[in-house]
Coordinates of C-alpha atoms and ligand atoms in Angstrom, one line a residue:
X22 CA -13.1 3.2 -15.1
X23 CA -11.8 5.6 -12.5
X24 CA -11.0 5.4 -8.8
X25 CA -13.2 7.7 -6.7
X26 CA -11.6 8.8 -3.5
X27 CA -13.3 9.6 -0.2
X28 CA -11.2 11.4 2.5
X29 CA -11.3 13.6 5.5
X30 CA -10.7 17.3 5.2
X31 CA -10.1 18.1 8.9
X32 CA -8.3 16.4 11.7
X33 CA -9.9 13.0 11.3
X34 CA -13.1 11.4 12.7
X35 CA -15.2 13.3 10.2
X36 CA -17.5 10.3 9.6
X37 CA -15.6 8.6 6.7
X38 CA -16.6 5.1 7.8
X39 CA -20.3 5.9 7.8
X40 CA -20.3 7.4 4.3
X41 CA -18.1 4.7 2.8
X42 CA -20.7 2.2 4.0
X43 CA -23.5 4.3 2.5
X44 CA -21.8 4.6 -0.8
X45 CA -20.6 1.0 -1.1
X46 CA -23.6 -0.2 -3.1
X47 CA -22.5 1.9 -6.0
X48 CA -19.0 0.3 -6.1
X49 CA -17.4 -3.1 -6.8
X50 CA -14.2 -2.6 -4.8
X51 CA -13.5 -0.6 -1.6
X52 CA -9.8 0.0 -0.8
X53 CA -8.0 1.5 2.2
X54 CA -4.8 3.3 1.0
X55 CA -2.9 4.5 4.1
X56 CA -2.8 4.6 7.8
X57 CA -3.4 1.7 10.1
X58 CA -5.1 0.9 13.4
X59 CA -4.8 4.5 14.5
X60 CA -8.0 4.9 12.4
X61 CA -11.4 4.2 14.0
X62 CA -14.2 4.2 11.5
X63 CA -17.6 3.8 13.0
X64 CA -20.6 2.2 11.2
X65 CA -24.1 2.2 12.6
X66 CA -26.2 -0.2 10.8
X67 CA -29.7 -0.4 12.2
X68 CA -29.3 -2.3 15.5
X69 CA -25.5 -2.7 15.7
X70 CA -22.4 -0.5 15.8
X71 CA -19.0 -1.5 14.6
X72 CA -15.7 0.4 14.7
X73 CA -13.3 -0.6 12.0
X74 CA -9.5 0.0 12.3
X75 CA -7.8 -1.7 9.4
X76 CA -10.6 -3.3 7.4
X77 CA -12.4 -1.2 4.8
X78 CA -15.8 0.2 5.6
X79 CA -17.5 -1.7 2.7
X80 CA -17.2 -5.0 4.5
X81 CA -20.9 -5.3 5.5
X82 CA -22.1 -5.4 1.9
X83 CA -22.3 -8.7 0.0
X84 CA -20.2 -9.4 -3.1
X85 CA -17.9 -6.4 -2.7
X86 CA -14.1 -6.8 -2.7
X87 CA -12.5 -5.0 0.2
X88 CA -8.8 -4.3 -0.2
X89 CA -6.1 -3.3 2.3
X90 CA -3.7 -1.5 0.1
X91 CA 0.1 -1.4 0.1
X92 CA 0.1 2.1 1.7
X93 CA -1.5 0.7 4.9
X94 CA 0.4 -0.5 7.9
X95 CA -1.1 -3.6 9.4
X96 CA -1.0 -4.9 13.0
X97 CA -1.9 -8.6 13.0
X98 CA -3.2 -8.4 16.6
X99 CA -5.7 -5.6 15.9
X100 CA -6.5 -7.3 12.6
X101 CA -7.4 -10.6 14.3
X102 CA -9.6 -8.9 16.9
X103 CA -11.4 -7.1 14.1
X104 CA -11.9 -10.3 12.1
X105 CA -13.5 -11.9 15.2
X106 CA -15.8 -9.0 15.8
X107 CA -17.0 -8.8 12.2
X108 CA -17.4 -12.5 11.8
X109 CA -20.1 -12.4 14.5
X110 CA -22.3 -10.7 12.0
X111 CA -22.0 -13.6 9.6
X112 CA -19.7 -11.8 7.1
X113 CA -17.4 -14.2 5.2
X114 CA -14.1 -12.4 5.2
X115 CA -12.1 -15.1 3.5
X116 CA -14.0 -14.5 0.3
X117 CA -14.2 -10.7 0.1
X118 CA -11.1 -9.4 1.9
X119 CA -7.8 -8.9 0.0
X120 CA -4.6 -7.8 1.6
X121 CA -1.6 -6.3 -0.2
X122 CA 1.6 -8.3 0.2
X123 CA 3.3 -4.9 0.1
X124 CA 1.5 -3.5 3.2
X125 CA 4.0 -3.1 6.0
X126 CA 3.7 -5.0 9.3
X127 CA 3.4 -3.3 12.6
X128 CA 5.7 -5.4 14.9
X129 CA 5.2 -5.7 18.6
X130 CA 8.4 -3.6 19.1
X131 CA 7.0 -0.8 16.9
X132 CA 4.2 -0.3 19.4
X133 CA 6.7 -0.1 22.3
X134 CA 8.9 2.3 20.3
X135 CA 5.9 4.5 19.8
X136 CA 5.3 4.6 23.6
X137 CA 9.0 5.1 24.3
X138 CA 9.2 8.0 21.8
X139 CA 6.1 9.7 23.2
X140 CA 7.3 9.3 26.8
X141 CA 10.7 10.8 25.8
X142 CA 9.0 13.8 24.2
X143 CA 7.2 14.8 27.5
X144 CA 5.3 18.0 27.0
X145 CA 5.9 18.1 23.3
X146 CA 4.4 14.7 22.7
X147 CA 2.3 14.2 19.5
X148 CA -0.6 12.6 21.3
X149 CA -0.1 9.5 19.2
X150 CA -2.7 6.7 19.4
X151 CA 0.3 4.5 20.4
X152 CA -0.5 1.9 17.8
X153 CA 3.1 1.9 16.4
X154 CA 2.3 4.0 13.3
X155 CA 5.2 6.4 13.4
X156 CA 7.9 3.7 14.0
X157 CA 6.5 1.4 11.3
X158 CA 6.4 4.1 8.6
X159 CA 9.9 5.1 9.8
X160 CA 11.2 1.6 9.1
X161 CA 9.3 1.6 5.7
X162 CA 10.9 4.8 4.6
X163 CA 14.3 3.8 6.1
X164 CA 14.1 0.6 4.0
X165 CA 14.1 -1.6 7.0
X166 CA 10.4 -2.6 7.2
X167 CA 8.8 -6.0 7.0
X168 CA 5.9 -6.6 4.7
X169 CA 2.9 -8.9 4.7
X170 CA 4.5 -10.8 1.8
X171 CA 7.6 -11.5 4.0
X172 CA 5.4 -13.8 6.2
X173 CA 5.4 -16.3 3.4
X174 CA 9.2 -17.0 3.3
X175 CA 12.0 -17.1 5.7
X176 CA 10.2 -14.8 8.1
X177 CA 11.7 -15.8 11.4
X178 CA 15.2 -14.6 10.5
X179 CA 14.0 -11.3 9.1
X180 CA 11.8 -10.8 12.2
X181 CA 14.5 -11.6 14.7
X182 CA 17.0 -9.2 13.0
X183 CA 14.5 -6.3 13.0
X184 CA 13.3 -6.9 16.5
X185 CA 16.9 -7.1 17.8
X186 CA 17.6 -3.7 16.3
X187 CA 14.4 -2.3 18.0
X188 CA 15.4 -3.9 21.3
X189 CA 18.7 -2.1 21.1
X190 CA 17.0 1.2 20.6
X191 CA 14.5 0.6 23.4
X192 CA 17.2 -0.4 25.8
X193 CA 20.2 1.8 25.0
X194 CA 18.5 4.9 23.4
X195 CA 15.2 5.2 25.2
X196 CA 16.1 3.4 28.4
X197 CA 12.6 1.9 28.2
X198 CA 11.6 -1.0 30.3
X199 CA 10.2 -3.3 27.6
X200 CA 10.9 -6.9 28.4
X201 CA 7.7 -7.9 30.2
X202 CA 5.5 -6.0 27.8
X203 CA 7.2 -7.4 24.8
X204 CA 6.9 -11.0 26.0
X205 CA 3.1 -10.8 26.2
X206 CA 2.7 -8.8 22.9
X207 CA 5.0 -11.1 21.0
X208 CA 3.1 -14.3 21.9
X209 CA -0.2 -12.7 20.8
X210 CA 1.4 -11.4 17.6
X211 CA 2.8 -14.7 16.6
X212 CA -0.6 -16.3 17.0
X213 CA -2.2 -13.5 15.0
X214 CA 0.1 -13.9 12.0
X215 CA -1.1 -17.5 11.5
X216 CA -4.7 -16.0 11.2
X217 CA -3.5 -13.3 8.8
X218 CA -1.8 -15.9 6.5
X219 CA -5.1 -17.6 5.9
X220 CA -6.5 -14.6 4.1
X221 CA -6.1 -13.6 0.4
X222 CA -2.6 -12.0 0.3
X223 CA -2.4 -10.4 -3.2
X224 CA -0.5 -8.0 -5.4
X225 CA -3.1 -5.4 -4.8
X226 CA -1.9 -2.9 -7.4
X227 CA -2.6 -5.6 -10.1
X228 CA -5.9 -6.5 -8.4
X229 CA -7.1 -2.9 -8.5
X230 CA -5.9 -2.1 -12.0
X231 CA -7.3 -5.4 -13.4
X232 CA -10.7 -4.5 -11.8
X233 CA -10.5 -1.1 -13.5
X234 CA -9.7 -2.6 -16.8
X235 CA -12.7 -4.9 -16.4
X236 CA -14.9 -1.8 -15.9
X237 CA -15.3 -2.4 -12.2
X238 CA -15.7 0.7 -10.0
X239 CA -13.4 1.4 -7.1
X240 CA -13.8 3.6 -4.0
X241 CA -10.6 4.5 -2.1
X242 CA -11.2 5.1 1.6
X243 CA -8.9 7.5 3.4
X244 CA -8.0 7.4 7.0
X245 CA -7.2 10.4 9.3
X246 CA -7.6 13.8 7.7
X247 CA -5.9 16.3 5.5
X248 CA -4.7 18.4 8.4
X249 CA -2.9 15.3 9.8
X250 CA -1.0 14.7 6.5
X251 CA 2.7 14.2 6.9
X252 CA 3.6 16.9 4.4
X253 CA 0.8 19.4 4.7
X254 CA -0.7 18.9 8.1
X255 CA 0.3 20.8 11.3
X256 CA 3.7 19.2 11.4
X257 CA 5.0 17.7 13.6
X258 CA 1.6 17.1 15.1
X259 CA 0.5 14.9 12.3
X260 CA 0.4 11.2 11.4
X261 CA 3.1 9.5 9.3
X262 CA 1.4 9.0 6.0
X263 CA 0.0 11.0 3.1
X264 CA -3.7 11.3 3.9
X265 CA -4.4 13.5 0.9
X266 CA -5.7 12.3 -2.4
X267 CA -2.2 11.7 -3.8
X268 CA -1.9 9.1 -1.1
X269 CA -4.5 7.0 -2.9
X270 CA -2.2 6.8 -6.0
X271 CA 0.9 5.7 -4.0
X272 CA -1.1 3.6 -1.5
X273 CA -2.9 1.6 -4.1
X274 CA -0.8 1.8 -7.2
X275 CA -3.2 3.7 -9.3
X276 CA -2.0 6.4 -11.8
X277 CA -3.1 10.0 -11.2
X278 CA -5.2 10.2 -14.4
X279 CA -7.2 7.2 -13.0
X280 CA -8.6 9.4 -10.1
X281 CA -12.3 10.3 -10.7
X282 CA -14.4 12.0 -8.1
X283 CA -12.9 13.2 -4.9
X284 CA -15.4 13.2 -2.0
X285 CA -14.2 15.6 0.8
X286 CA -15.8 14.9 4.1
X287 CA -16.1 17.5 6.9
X288 CA -18.0 18.0 10.1
X289 CA -20.3 21.0 10.4
X290 CA -17.8 22.1 13.1
X291 CA -14.3 20.9 14.0
X292 CA -12.7 18.4 16.3
X293 CA -9.1 17.3 16.9
X294 CA -7.8 14.5 19.2
X295 CA -4.2 14.6 20.3
X296 CA -1.8 17.6 20.5
X297 CA -1.2 20.4 18.0
X298 CA -2.6 23.8 16.9
X299 CA -6.4 24.2 16.4
X300 CA -7.3 27.9 15.8
X301 CA -11.1 27.6 16.3
X302 CA -10.9 25.5 19.4
X303 CA -13.4 26.4 22.2
X304 CA -12.2 25.9 25.7
X305 CA -15.5 27.1 27.2
X306 CA -19.0 25.7 27.7
X307 CA -19.7 26.0 24.0
X308 CA -16.9 23.6 23.3
X309 CA -18.3 21.2 25.9
X310 CA -21.7 21.5 24.4
X311 CA -20.3 20.4 21.1
X312 CA -18.5 17.5 22.7
X313 CA -21.6 16.3 24.5
X314 CA -24.0 16.7 21.6
X315 CA -21.6 15.1 19.2
X316 CA -20.4 12.4 21.6
X317 CA -16.9 13.5 20.7
X318 CA -14.8 10.8 22.3
X319 CA -12.2 8.9 20.2
X320 CA -13.3 5.8 18.4
X321 CA -9.8 4.2 18.9
X322 CA -8.6 5.6 22.2
X323 CA -11.7 6.9 23.9
X324 CA -10.0 10.3 24.5
X325 CA -12.2 13.4 24.6
X326 CA -11.9 15.2 21.3
X327 CA -11.1 18.9 21.3
X328 CA -14.0 20.8 19.7
X329 CA -14.4 24.2 17.9
X330 CA -16.2 26.0 15.1
X331 CA -16.0 25.2 11.4
X332 CA -12.8 26.7 9.9
X333 CA -13.1 27.6 6.3
X334 CA -9.5 28.8 5.9
X335 CA -8.4 25.2 6.7
X336 CA -11.3 23.7 4.6
X337 CA -10.3 25.7 1.5
X338 CA -6.7 24.5 2.0
X339 CA -7.8 20.9 2.2
X340 CA -10.0 21.3 -0.9
X341 CA -7.1 22.7 -2.8
X342 CA -4.7 19.9 -1.8
X343 CA -7.1 17.1 -2.7
X344 CA -8.9 18.5 -5.7
X345 CA -12.2 17.9 -4.0
X346 CA -15.1 17.7 -6.5
X347 CA -17.9 17.1 -4.0
X348 CA -18.3 18.0 -0.3
X349 CA -20.1 15.9 2.3
X350 CA -21.2 17.6 5.5
X351 CA -21.4 15.4 8.6
X352 CA -23.0 15.8 12.0
X353 CA -25.1 18.8 11.1
X354 CA -27.6 17.6 13.8
X355 CA -25.0 18.3 16.5
X356 CA -25.7 22.0 15.9
X357 CA -29.5 21.6 16.3
X358 CA -29.7 23.5 19.6
X359 CA -27.4 26.4 18.9
X360 CA -29.0 29.8 18.7
X361 CA -26.1 31.1 16.6
X362 CA -23.3 29.4 14.9
X363 CA -19.8 30.8 14.2
X364 CA -17.8 30.1 11.0
X365 CA -14.2 31.1 10.7
X366 CA -13.6 32.9 7.4
X367 CA -10.1 34.3 8.0
X368 CA -7.1 34.3 10.4
X369 CA -5.8 37.5 12.0
X370 CA -2.1 37.2 12.3
X371 CA -0.2 40.2 13.8
X372 CA -3.0 42.6 13.0
X373 CA -3.4 41.4 9.4
X374 CA -6.3 39.2 8.2
X375 CA -5.3 36.4 5.9
X376 CA -7.4 33.8 4.1
X377 CA -4.6 31.5 3.1
X378 CA -3.5 28.7 5.4
X379 CA -0.1 29.8 6.7
X380 CA 3.2 27.9 7.1
X381 CA 2.6 27.4 10.8
X382 CA -0.4 27.7 13.0
X383 CA 1.0 29.3 16.1
X384 CA -0.6 31.2 19.0
X385 CA -0.6 34.5 17.1
X386 CA -3.3 33.0 14.7
X387 CA -6.7 34.4 15.8
X388 CA -9.9 33.2 14.0
X389 CA -12.1 35.9 12.3
X390 CA -15.7 34.7 12.6
X391 CA -19.0 35.3 10.8
X392 CA -22.0 34.6 13.0
X393 CA -24.9 32.8 11.4
X394 CA -28.4 32.0 12.8
X395 CA -28.9 28.5 14.1
X396 CA -32.0 26.4 13.0
X397 CA -32.9 25.3 16.5
X398 CA -34.9 22.3 15.5
X399 CA -34.3 18.5 15.2
X400 CA -32.7 17.5 11.9
X401 CA -32.3 13.8 12.8
X402 CA -35.7 12.7 11.5
X403 CA -35.5 14.5 8.2
X404 CA -35.2 12.5 5.1
X405 CA -35.4 15.0 2.3
X406 CA -33.9 18.4 1.5
X407 CA -37.4 19.9 1.1
X408 CA -37.9 19.6 4.8
X409 CA -34.7 21.6 5.7
X410 CA -35.3 24.7 7.9
X411 CA -34.3 27.9 6.1
X412 CA -31.4 28.6 8.5
X413 CA -29.9 25.2 7.6
X414 CA -30.2 25.9 3.9
X415 CA -28.5 29.2 4.6
X416 CA -25.6 27.4 6.4
X417 CA -25.1 25.1 3.5
X418 CA -25.3 27.9 0.9
X419 CA -22.9 30.1 2.9
X420 CA -20.2 27.3 3.0
X421 CA -20.7 26.5 -0.7
X422 CA -20.4 30.2 -1.7
X423 CA -17.2 30.6 0.4
X424 CA -15.4 27.5 -0.9
X425 CA -16.9 27.1 -4.4
X426 CA -17.6 23.4 -4.2
X427 CA -21.1 21.8 -3.9
X428 CA -22.2 20.0 -0.8
X429 CA -23.9 16.8 -2.2
X430 CA -24.7 14.9 0.9
X431 CA -25.7 16.1 4.4
X432 CA -25.5 13.7 7.3
X433 CA -28.0 14.2 10.2
X434 CA -27.3 11.3 12.5
X435 CA -24.9 8.3 12.9
X436 CA -27.2 5.7 11.2
X437 CA -26.9 4.7 7.6
X438 CA -30.4 6.0 7.0
X439 CA -29.7 9.5 8.4
X440 CA -28.0 10.5 5.1
X441 CA -29.6 13.1 2.8
X442 CA -28.6 13.4 -0.9
X443 CA -28.8 17.1 -1.9
X444 CA -29.9 18.5 -5.3
X445 CA -27.3 20.4 -7.2
Ligands
LIG27 P1 -14.2 8.4 10.9 O1 -12.9 8.1 11.6 O2 -14.0 9.6 9.9 O3 -14.8 7.2 10.2 O4 -15.2 8.9 12.0 P2 -15.4 8.3 13.5 O5 -16.2 7.0 13.3 O6 -14.2 8.2 14.2 O7 -16.2 9.4 14.2 C1 -17.5 9.8 13.7 C2 -18.5 9.6 14.8 O8 -19.7 10.4 14.5 C3 -19.0 8.2 15.0 O9 -19.3 7.9 16.3 C4 -20.2 8.1 14.1 O10 -21.1 7.1 14.5 C5 -20.8 9.5 14.3 N1 -21.5 10.1 13.2 C6 -21.3 10.0 11.9 N2 -22.1 10.8 11.2 C7 -22.9 11.4 12.1 C8 -23.9 12.4 12.0 O11 -24.3 12.9 10.9 N3 -24.5 12.8 13.2 C9 -24.1 12.4 14.4 N4 -24.7 12.8 15.5 N5 -23.1 11.4 14.5 C10 -22.5 11.0 13.4
LIG28 P1 -9.6 8.3 11.7 O1 -9.2 7.5 10.4 C1 -8.3 11.4 14.5 C2 -4.1 11.6 15.4 C3 -3.6 11.2 16.8 C4 -2.4 12.1 17.0 C5 -1.8 12.1 15.6 C6 -0.7 11.1 15.4 O2 -10.4 7.6 12.6 O3 -10.1 9.7 11.3 P2 -0.6 8.4 15.3 O4 -1.2 7.4 16.1 O5 -0.9 8.4 13.8 O6 0.9 8.5 15.5 O7 -1.1 9.8 15.9 O8 -2.9 11.8 14.7 N1 -4.8 10.6 14.7 C7 -6.2 10.7 14.5 N2 -7.1 11.6 14.9 N3 -8.7 10.3 13.7 C8 -7.8 9.4 13.3 O9 -8.1 8.5 12.4 C9 -6.5 9.6 13.7 N4 -5.3 8.8 13.5 C10 -4.4 9.5 14.1 O10 -4.6 11.5 17.8 O11 -2.8 13.4 17.3
LIG29 MG1 -12.2 7.9 13.5

C-alpha cells in the first residue's frame, strides 16, 4: 500500500482539517508529519466545531489510528487542552492515538524564546504564532532537542540542562524578562507531561510501515502550506519545517516510492496570516469583503487574515514542488456574491511578465489578472456537480486548463456535508 498525502498549496488555512475528516473513512491510519500547535485545523461536524492543533483530523472517526509523527513538534500543554476538549465528545484517545517517541518537545522556554526573538526583530518580525515552533526546530537541527521518548528516562537532568541554556539566552542575549512567565508555564507543563506519558508512545516509523505491509491505507496530513515551507516559501517569512510532500517522507519515515496520491488543497482565493510578501493581496473593500464572507480570522491566534485573489503563478509552483495529482478547491462559496472574479496568471517584474515563481517576491512584483464572471448565486446548498451554475464550471475549467491538474473535490461550506466530488 501507499501513503496518500494531503497538504496546503498556499499560506495555510486552506481547509486541510475539513477535508482530512471527510476523507478519513477511506483510510486506516491518519498521520500528521510536521508542524505543531501553530496549526489550527477546523472541523465542523453537524452541530459542533472543533479546532485541532496537534492531533490529526481523523480523530472523530471510530477504529482509525491517528499518528503524531516524528516530524511534529509537540507542546504537552496544548496537547492536554486538546485531549480534554476532544474527550468531551466521547472519543477514546488512549486507544486510537499514537505518538512518535521521536517527535520533539516544545519546552516552556521555547515559547518564551519565540516571543523574545519576535520582539527583538521589531518591524521585521515574522508574525509567528508564538507557539515556540522556530526555537524548537532550531534545537532539533542543532542536535540539542528533547524528544517525547526522553520523557521515559532520566528526563529531569536533560530538561534542566536545556532550560538552563535557554535561560542564559533569554537573560543575556535577549534581555527578556522571563522569570514570572516561566514559573507559571513550567508548572503547567510538568503537569501536562504526566498526561502525555499515559498515551501510546511508539516508534511511529515502524508503526506506519508495518501498517503498509499489512495492506492498510495511510493518509498523511500536512500543516501550514507550501508557501510557508522552510526551503521554498517566502523566506524568512515562513515556518520552520518542510511543509511540502517530501516532508511526509522525513516526518513519518516513509520512503519516497511509498507516496501515492498527493491531494493539493487551495482556497478559491488567497489568504495569509502573519508578515511577508503576498502579491495578490487586496487592501481595499474587496479584500474586506473576502475577509467577512470567508470569516478569515486565524483558527489559532484569532488574527485577521490578509485576503486577495487566487494566484496561479504561486499555485503552479506549489503543484510542481509537491507532485500534486489531484486538486481540491475550498471555500468557493465565499465568492458567491462577486460580480467578477480576478485570477492572477502572471507577475509583471520591471516591465516583463513572468509565469515562473521568482527567487524573491518583493514590491516590484505586480500581479497580471484575468477577469472572470462571477456566478452570483448561493453554492452552499448544492450537493451535486450537475447543479453548478455555468460561471462556476467555467471558473473550475479555467484553473484546470491553466495548471494542468484536475480538481476532484469542491468545498462549498465549512460542514462535512458541504463537499462535492467532481467527475473527471
Ligand atoms: P486548515 O488550517 O487548512 O485546516 O484550515 P482552517 O481550519 O485554519 O481554516 C479554514 C476555515 O474555513 C475554517 O474555519 C473552516 O471551518 C472553514 N471552511 C472550510 N471549508 C470551507 C468552505 O468550503 N466554505 C467556507 N465558507 N468555509 C470553509
Ligand atoms: P495551518 O496548519 C496559517 C504562519 C504564521 C507566521 C509564520 C511563522 O492551520 O494551515 P510560526 O508560528 O510557524 O513560527 O509562524 O507562519 N503560520 C500559519 N499560517 N496557517 C498555519 O497553519 C500556520 N502556521 C504558521 O502566521 O506568518
Ligand atoms: Mg489553520
